[in-house]
Amino acid sequence: MNVRKLCGIAVVSAAMLLAGCPKGNQEGNAGAKAESLKDYDTALDYYNKALQSSPNNTEFKLKAARVRFEAAQWHVGQGRRLRDQGSLELALAEFRKATMIDPSSAVSQQELKATMDAIDAKQGTAQNAAASAAAAAASDEPKLMSGPPRIQPLSRAPITMKATNDSKAVFDAIGKLAGLTVIFDPDFTSRRISIELGNVTLEQALNIAALESKAFWRPVTSNIIFVVPDQPQKRKDYEEEIVKTFYLRNTVLPQELTEIVTSIRQLLDLRRVQQINAQNAIVIRDTPDRILLAGKIIDDIDRAKPEVVIQVAVMEARRDRMRNIGITPPTSITASFANPGTTSTSTNPSTSSTSTSTGGAATISQLISDPHIFTNGYSLTVPGATASFLMTDTSTQILDDPEIRVVDGQTAKLRIGDRIPVATGSFQAGIGIGATGVGAGAINPLVNTQFQYLDVGVNVDVTPRIHPDREISMKVNIVVSSQTGSTNIGGINQPIISQRSIEHDIRLKDGEVNVLGGLIEQTDTNAINGIPGLAKIPFFRNFFSSSTVDHEKDEILIVLIPHIVRLPSITAENLRSISSGTDTNAEVRLQDVMLSPETPKPQAGPVPAAAPPQVNPPAAQSAALKFEPEMAAMKVGETAILGVVVQNVQDLYSVPILVQFNPAVISVEDVRQGGFLSGGTQDVAIVERVDKERGQAIISATRMPNTPGVSGSGTLVGIVVKAIAPGNSQLTIVQVNAKNSQQRPIQVVTSEATVRVQ
């Protein structure tokens, strides 16, 4: 009975185990299928359900972890694309989704924070400004200035004046026209100058006066400037300096960072430059002008390096055929002659005996004198014949089609094959070598054997250089080798390596096919072994000879196809030159501001009274989004369409919205085009993404490119809603980012709808 009970328990346990396995396997297979389609959200959902069925399944755990990472990265990529398109709210939703999927993803958290900061900066509301001011006031640490003070004159009106006076008086006159106070260095020597200014800016007027006075000026506060003699020591004493850190994005090796530091140090005569290899950064302390010039140079140099994918096709076909058929006859016969010897017989009364003696090998005289030797004393030795029936047919084909992706100027190495050891050795004298006496030479010399490893197979070394005209120069070294046999050297079997090598420089276009080597080697061997004469007779030669036929054919073909995947990112801004000052004073200059002829010049006399402010006309009615109907009653299982209607909108081009609902009561099944944006003739791009678990639906409706916006009122989209369970659910538009045809935001007022499920 105990045995029966144990068997019953085992059967029940096995049945329970088998009943639980198929469900987990089914969910796992569905997850794998969704993963192959790159639907990572669905795949993660299936893998999580599979883990619920089989919590200890290691395979499901690994797949769920991998898909969780892929899903988070996918949403991060979507968020970046939306942010680049200007849809900050939709991008924020994607980054939040990525953070919820994989809370350990640091990049999603960084992108989420950056997007929130961008939204705050774009909105620029008074609340954010007040919060920032309150946070700054609550902080104990004072806020550091980002640079030297800048002048903020009371007037930016163009300056026109003509004067011949003392330089201090000229500076004071220019300062009074702009509402600035001018102070001078005690060592400043005033001299008489003549100046004529016509419709110039304040900075231009001060620079011209400083040039004639051999001085330079610097702001002390927003309304005070300081004039100092233009001397090297004075510049060191009074020129403001700033510290700035430049983080480089495209340098990989410390040598590249060193080259950039050396370049800007020599070009700009910088003294305080430090490179930080750990952070891939450069820290510079110098004047603001030199910092701006250094930033321009760094931005021009720190560009993404071009990349190229090189397809290497190596094909080698080798075929060996050998045939050995026939009968190899004896090629020699041995004849020997022997002396027959003598025989004697003796008889006596009791016994009789017979004795025979052998005469041994016959001599020449015996051969001549005794004719019986040719009949009784010779022997012939004939060796046996050998029959050979052998045919060998060996075919070898090597096909390698790798792809190499390499950065411009870097060497890529590809090794496909085996590493074969090759023995190398040296002899060392042993103990007792060269000694004499007992036991001399008893100890053999010592052999120190070392091994080197040879890379046998397909070895590719390529260094590309990508040109702006989409051509690629390549230094190529390709070696195709294989072990074809072995030989004994010094008691050690050494491999025999067959090698094909190509090394040269070429220049190809993008996608151009180039055959680097097409080598064909063929060896034919035909040998006959048999009796002369008989070996040539057509039929009998098969019985008196053997033939050996050996054919060896080796073909090798090497093809290179380059494809540029990243071009040199050199823009017109990188090629533009900028003013950098003089040899002793590096500085930047702003472009001249062209004042229109209609700009009024300052006139003498009293300032006319300001015109009374105009009363703004009444603003047009604001655009609004609402649901129709605003109240809907449904039963469980029924579906209804709620329209999203826009009212009083002008030049509407695109409307991305985020709708929130209660997922326990209703679900959004579909989104249909409403017809307002199409205008009856144009196509409209409708993009939807529904998260039924969180109760969110992202809906975007956009007109075709290069088309004007639509004005008026009408239905944008229709949302198909399905009732799931009894209860009430609010449909709320929590975010909207409407834009016109100029990609400018449109202020829209939103409302909500109520769905009651019975």
mmCIF file of C-alpha atoms in Angstrom, residues 164-350:
data_model
loop_
_atom_site.group_PDB
_atom_site.id
_atom_site.type_symbol
_atom_site.label_atom_id
_atom_site.label_comp_id
_atom_site.label_asym_id
_atom_site.label_seq_id
_atom_site.Cartn_x
_atom_site.Cartn_y
_atom_site.Cartn_z
ATOM 1 C CA THR A 164 38.963 117.784 -31.523
ATOM 2 C CA ASN A 165 39.685 117.811 -27.842
ATOM 3 C CA ASP A 166 41.480 116.158 -24.975
ATOM 4 C CA SER A 167 41.032 112.367 -24.931
ATOM 5 C CA LYS A 168 39.497 112.412 -21.437
ATOM 6 C CA ALA A 169 36.927 114.946 -22.602
ATOM 7 C CA VAL A 170 36.089 112.787 -25.612
ATOM 8 C CA PHE A 171 35.526 109.718 -23.407
ATOM 9 C CA ASP A 172 33.348 111.779 -21.044
ATOM 10 C CA ALA A 173 31.248 113.093 -23.948
ATOM 11 C CA ILE A 174 30.646 109.583 -25.309
ATOM 12 C CA GLY A 175 29.771 108.348 -21.813
ATOM 13 C CA LYS A 176 27.246 111.137 -21.249
ATOM 14 C CA LEU A 177 25.516 110.383 -24.560
ATOM 15 C CA ALA A 178 24.938 106.804 -23.376
ATOM 16 C CA GLY A 179 24.407 107.510 -19.698
ATOM 17 C CA LEU A 180 27.725 105.987 -18.539
ATOM 18 C CA THR A 181 30.311 107.115 -16.028
ATOM 19 C CA VAL A 182 33.937 107.086 -17.230
ATOM 20 C CA ILE A 183 36.857 106.741 -14.821
ATOM 21 C CA PHE A 184 40.582 106.732 -15.720
ATOM 22 C CA ASP A 185 43.685 104.942 -14.525
ATOM 23 C CA PRO A 186 46.101 107.231 -12.607
ATOM 24 C CA ASP A 187 48.769 106.479 -15.225
ATOM 25 C CA PHE A 188 46.522 107.446 -18.127
ATOM 26 C CA THR A 189 48.078 110.336 -20.057
ATOM 27 C CA SER A 190 45.538 112.519 -21.790
ATOM 28 C CA ARG A 191 46.392 113.683 -25.304
ATOM 29 C CA ARG A 192 44.638 115.811 -27.881
ATOM 30 C CA ILE A 193 42.793 113.754 -30.489
ATOM 31 C CA SER A 194 40.473 114.429 -33.399
ATOM 32 C CA ILE A 195 37.479 112.153 -33.714
ATOM 33 C CA GLU A 196 34.591 112.035 -36.147
ATOM 34 C CA LEU A 197 31.843 109.517 -35.534
ATOM 35 C CA GLY A 198 28.894 109.016 -37.820
ATOM 36 C CA ASN A 199 25.943 106.878 -36.798
ATOM 37 C CA VAL A 200 27.945 104.268 -34.821
ATOM 38 C CA THR A 201 27.141 102.158 -31.790
ATOM 39 C CA LEU A 202 28.383 102.870 -28.276
ATOM 40 C CA GLU A 203 31.008 100.095 -28.364
ATOM 41 C CA GLN A 204 32.300 101.279 -31.730
ATOM 42 C CA ALA A 205 32.626 104.853 -30.458
ATOM 43 C CA LEU A 206 34.550 103.746 -27.353
ATOM 44 C CA ASN A 207 36.848 101.502 -29.423
ATOM 45 C CA ILE A 208 37.678 104.308 -31.864
ATOM 46 C CA ALA A 209 38.449 106.733 -29.032
ATOM 47 C CA ALA A 210 40.612 104.105 -27.306
ATOM 48 C CA LEU A 211 42.504 103.382 -30.523
ATOM 49 C CA GLU A 212 43.424 107.049 -30.988
ATOM 50 C CA SER A 213 44.287 107.443 -27.285
ATOM 51 C CA LYS A 214 46.432 104.255 -27.185
ATOM 52 C CA ALA A 215 44.260 102.921 -24.392
ATOM 53 C CA PHE A 216 41.691 100.217 -23.720
ATOM 54 C CA TRP A 217 38.517 100.241 -21.684
ATOM 55 C CA ARG A 218 36.816 97.689 -19.480
ATOM 56 C CA PRO A 219 33.400 97.697 -17.728
ATOM 57 C CA VAL A 220 33.567 97.959 -13.947
ATOM 58 C CA THR A 221 29.825 97.840 -13.381
ATOM 59 C CA SER A 222 26.819 97.957 -15.676
ATOM 60 C CA ASN A 223 27.109 101.781 -15.981
ATOM 61 C CA ILE A 224 30.797 102.505 -15.230
ATOM 62 C CA ILE A 225 33.754 101.940 -17.560
ATOM 63 C CA PHE A 226 37.472 102.142 -16.754
ATOM 64 C CA VAL A 227 39.988 103.557 -19.270
ATOM 65 C CA VAL A 228 43.579 102.254 -18.953
ATOM 66 C CA PRO A 229 46.783 102.819 -20.996
ATOM 67 C CA ASP A 230 47.334 100.037 -23.520
ATOM 68 C CA GLN A 231 50.448 98.447 -22.040
ATOM 69 C CA PRO A 232 51.247 94.736 -21.540
ATOM 70 C CA GLN A 233 51.527 95.048 -17.776
ATOM 71 C CA LYS A 234 48.322 97.082 -17.561
ATOM 72 C CA ARG A 235 46.475 94.444 -19.535
ATOM 73 C CA LYS A 236 47.693 91.773 -17.125
ATOM 74 C CA ASP A 237 46.573 93.918 -14.202
ATOM 75 C CA TYR A 238 43.150 94.943 -15.441
ATOM 76 C CA GLU A 239 41.917 92.459 -18.028
ATOM 77 C CA GLU A 240 39.263 90.207 -16.543
ATOM 78 C CA GLU A 241 39.710 86.446 -16.871
ATOM 79 C CA ILE A 242 37.241 83.601 -16.736
ATOM 80 C CA VAL A 243 37.523 79.835 -16.270
ATOM 81 C CA LYS A 244 35.696 77.519 -18.607
ATOM 82 C CA THR A 245 35.646 73.739 -19.035
ATOM 83 C CA PHE A 246 35.205 72.260 -22.488
ATOM 84 C CA TYR A 247 33.925 68.676 -22.607
ATOM 85 C CA LEU A 248 34.942 67.007 -25.845
ATOM 86 C CA ARG A 249 32.572 64.480 -27.370
ATOM 87 C CA ASN A 250 34.535 62.786 -30.128
ATOM 88 C CA THR A 251 38.075 62.262 -28.872
ATOM 89 C CA VAL A 252 38.984 58.728 -27.840
ATOM 90 C CA LEU A 253 42.708 58.604 -27.146
ATOM 91 C CA PRO A 254 44.649 60.894 -24.763
ATOM 92 C CA GLN A 255 46.961 61.736 -27.670
ATOM 93 C CA GLU A 256 44.037 63.327 -29.516
ATOM 94 C CA LEU A 257 43.265 65.506 -26.499
ATOM 95 C CA THR A 258 46.936 66.468 -26.255
ATOM 96 C CA GLU A 259 47.017 67.526 -29.914
ATOM 97 C CA ILE A 260 44.038 69.851 -29.393
ATOM 98 C CA VAL A 261 45.586 71.382 -26.263
ATOM 99 C CA THR A 262 48.886 71.940 -28.058
ATOM 100 C CA SER A 263 47.113 73.568 -31.003
ATOM 101 C CA ILE A 264 45.099 76.107 -29.023
ATOM 102 C CA ARG A 265 48.073 76.859 -26.763
ATOM 103 C CA GLN A 266 50.305 77.715 -29.718
ATOM 104 C CA LEU A 267 47.653 79.553 -31.741
ATOM 105 C CA LEU A 268 46.295 81.741 -28.931
ATOM 106 C CA ASP A 269 49.381 81.948 -26.695
ATOM 107 C CA LEU A 270 47.469 80.491 -23.753
ATOM 108 C CA ARG A 271 49.311 79.977 -20.483
ATOM 109 C CA ARG A 272 46.711 78.326 -18.277
ATOM 110 C CA VAL A 273 45.419 75.245 -20.088
ATOM 111 C CA GLN A 274 44.930 71.855 -18.467
ATOM 112 C CA GLN A 275 43.678 68.666 -20.074
ATOM 113 C CA ILE A 276 41.725 66.170 -17.968
ATOM 114 C CA ASN A 277 42.011 62.755 -19.596
ATOM 115 C CA ALA A 278 39.690 61.059 -17.116
ATOM 116 C CA GLN A 279 36.788 63.353 -18.061
ATOM 117 C CA ASN A 280 37.874 63.968 -21.659
ATOM 118 C CA ALA A 281 37.858 67.693 -20.935
ATOM 119 C CA ILE A 282 39.987 70.822 -21.276
ATOM 120 C CA VAL A 283 40.026 73.561 -18.613
ATOM 121 C CA ILE A 284 41.151 77.057 -19.687
ATOM 122 C CA ARG A 285 41.614 80.249 -17.671
ATOM 123 C CA ASP A 286 42.081 83.390 -19.751
ATOM 124 C CA THR A 287 40.310 86.464 -21.047
ATOM 125 C CA PRO A 288 36.764 86.092 -22.387
ATOM 126 C CA ASP A 289 37.958 86.847 -25.919
ATOM 127 C CA ARG A 290 40.591 84.128 -25.849
ATOM 128 C CA ILE A 291 38.086 81.714 -24.321
ATOM 129 C CA LEU A 292 35.657 82.409 -27.195
ATOM 130 C CA LEU A 293 38.411 81.871 -29.766
ATOM 131 C CA ALA A 294 39.479 78.652 -28.044
ATOM 132 C CA GLY A 295 35.865 77.458 -28.024
ATOM 133 C CA LYS A 296 35.575 78.162 -31.762
ATOM 134 C CA ILE A 297 38.723 76.142 -32.482
ATOM 135 C CA ILE A 298 37.677 73.267 -30.216
ATOM 136 C CA ASP A 299 34.222 73.133 -31.786
ATOM 137 C CA ASP A 300 35.764 73.040 -35.266
ATOM 138 C CA ILE A 301 38.177 70.241 -34.356
ATOM 139 C CA ASP A 302 35.956 68.156 -32.082
ATOM 140 C CA ARG A 303 33.894 66.639 -34.857
ATOM 141 C CA ALA A 304 32.611 63.096 -35.193
ATOM 142 C CA LYS A 305 35.166 61.115 -37.132
ATOM 143 C CA PRO A 306 34.054 59.570 -40.412
ATOM 144 C CA GLU A 307 33.452 55.839 -40.429
ATOM 145 C CA VAL A 308 33.453 53.248 -43.167
ATOM 146 C CA VAL A 309 32.212 49.664 -43.381
ATOM 147 C CA ILE A 310 34.459 47.490 -45.531
ATOM 148 C CA GLN A 311 33.111 44.234 -46.906
ATOM 149 C CA VAL A 312 35.941 41.751 -47.381
ATOM 150 C CA ALA A 313 35.104 38.747 -49.566
ATOM 151 C CA VAL A 314 37.820 36.068 -49.548
ATOM 152 C CA MET A 315 37.145 32.975 -51.663
ATOM 153 C CA GLU A 316 39.591 30.119 -52.061
ATOM 154 C CA ALA A 317 38.825 26.855 -53.886
ATOM 155 C CA ARG A 318 41.333 24.023 -53.849
ATOM 156 C CA ARG A 319 40.895 20.622 -55.507
ATOM 157 C CA ASP A 320 43.334 17.687 -55.489
ATOM 158 C CA ARG A 321 42.686 14.601 -57.637
ATOM 159 C CA MET A 322 45.019 11.581 -57.786
ATOM 160 C CA ARG A 323 44.619 8.287 -59.673
ATOM 161 C CA ASN A 324 46.957 5.276 -59.404
ATOM 162 C CA ILE A 325 45.803 2.266 -61.481
ATOM 163 C CA GLY A 326 47.754 -0.700 -62.939
ATOM 164 C CA ILE A 327 50.053 -3.599 -62.153
ATOM 165 C CA THR A 328 53.645 -2.826 -61.362
ATOM 166 C CA PRO A 329 55.742 -5.757 -62.758
ATOM 167 C CA PRO A 330 59.091 -6.871 -61.288
ATOM 168 C CA THR A 331 61.852 -4.629 -62.451
ATOM 169 C CA SER A 332 64.827 -6.934 -61.566
ATOM 170 C CA ILE A 333 65.685 -10.698 -61.566
ATOM 171 C CA THR A 334 68.537 -12.170 -59.447
ATOM 172 C CA ALA A 335 70.445 -15.203 -60.849
ATOM 173 C CA SER A 336 72.995 -17.248 -58.757
ATOM 174 C CA PHE A 337 75.171 -20.257 -59.776
ATOM 175 C CA ALA A 338 76.474 -22.863 -57.285
ATOM 176 C CA ASN A 339 79.015 -25.787 -57.509
ATOM 177 C CA PRO A 340 77.041 -29.066 -57.350
ATOM 178 C CA GLY A 341 79.744 -30.645 -55.147
ATOM 179 C CA THR A 342 80.713 -34.383 -54.847
ATOM 180 C CA THR A 343 79.030 -37.518 -53.377
ATOM 181 C CA SER A 344 80.967 -40.586 -51.984
ATOM 182 C CA THR A 345 79.721 -44.005 -50.674
ATOM 183 C CA SER A 346 81.673 -46.484 -48.421
ATOM 184 C CA THR A 347 80.640 -50.104 -47.541
ATOM 185 C CA ASN A 348 81.919 -52.569 -44.803
ATOM 186 C CA PRO A 349 80.476 -55.752 -43.408
ATOM 187 C CA SER A 350 78.612 -54.036 -40.648
#
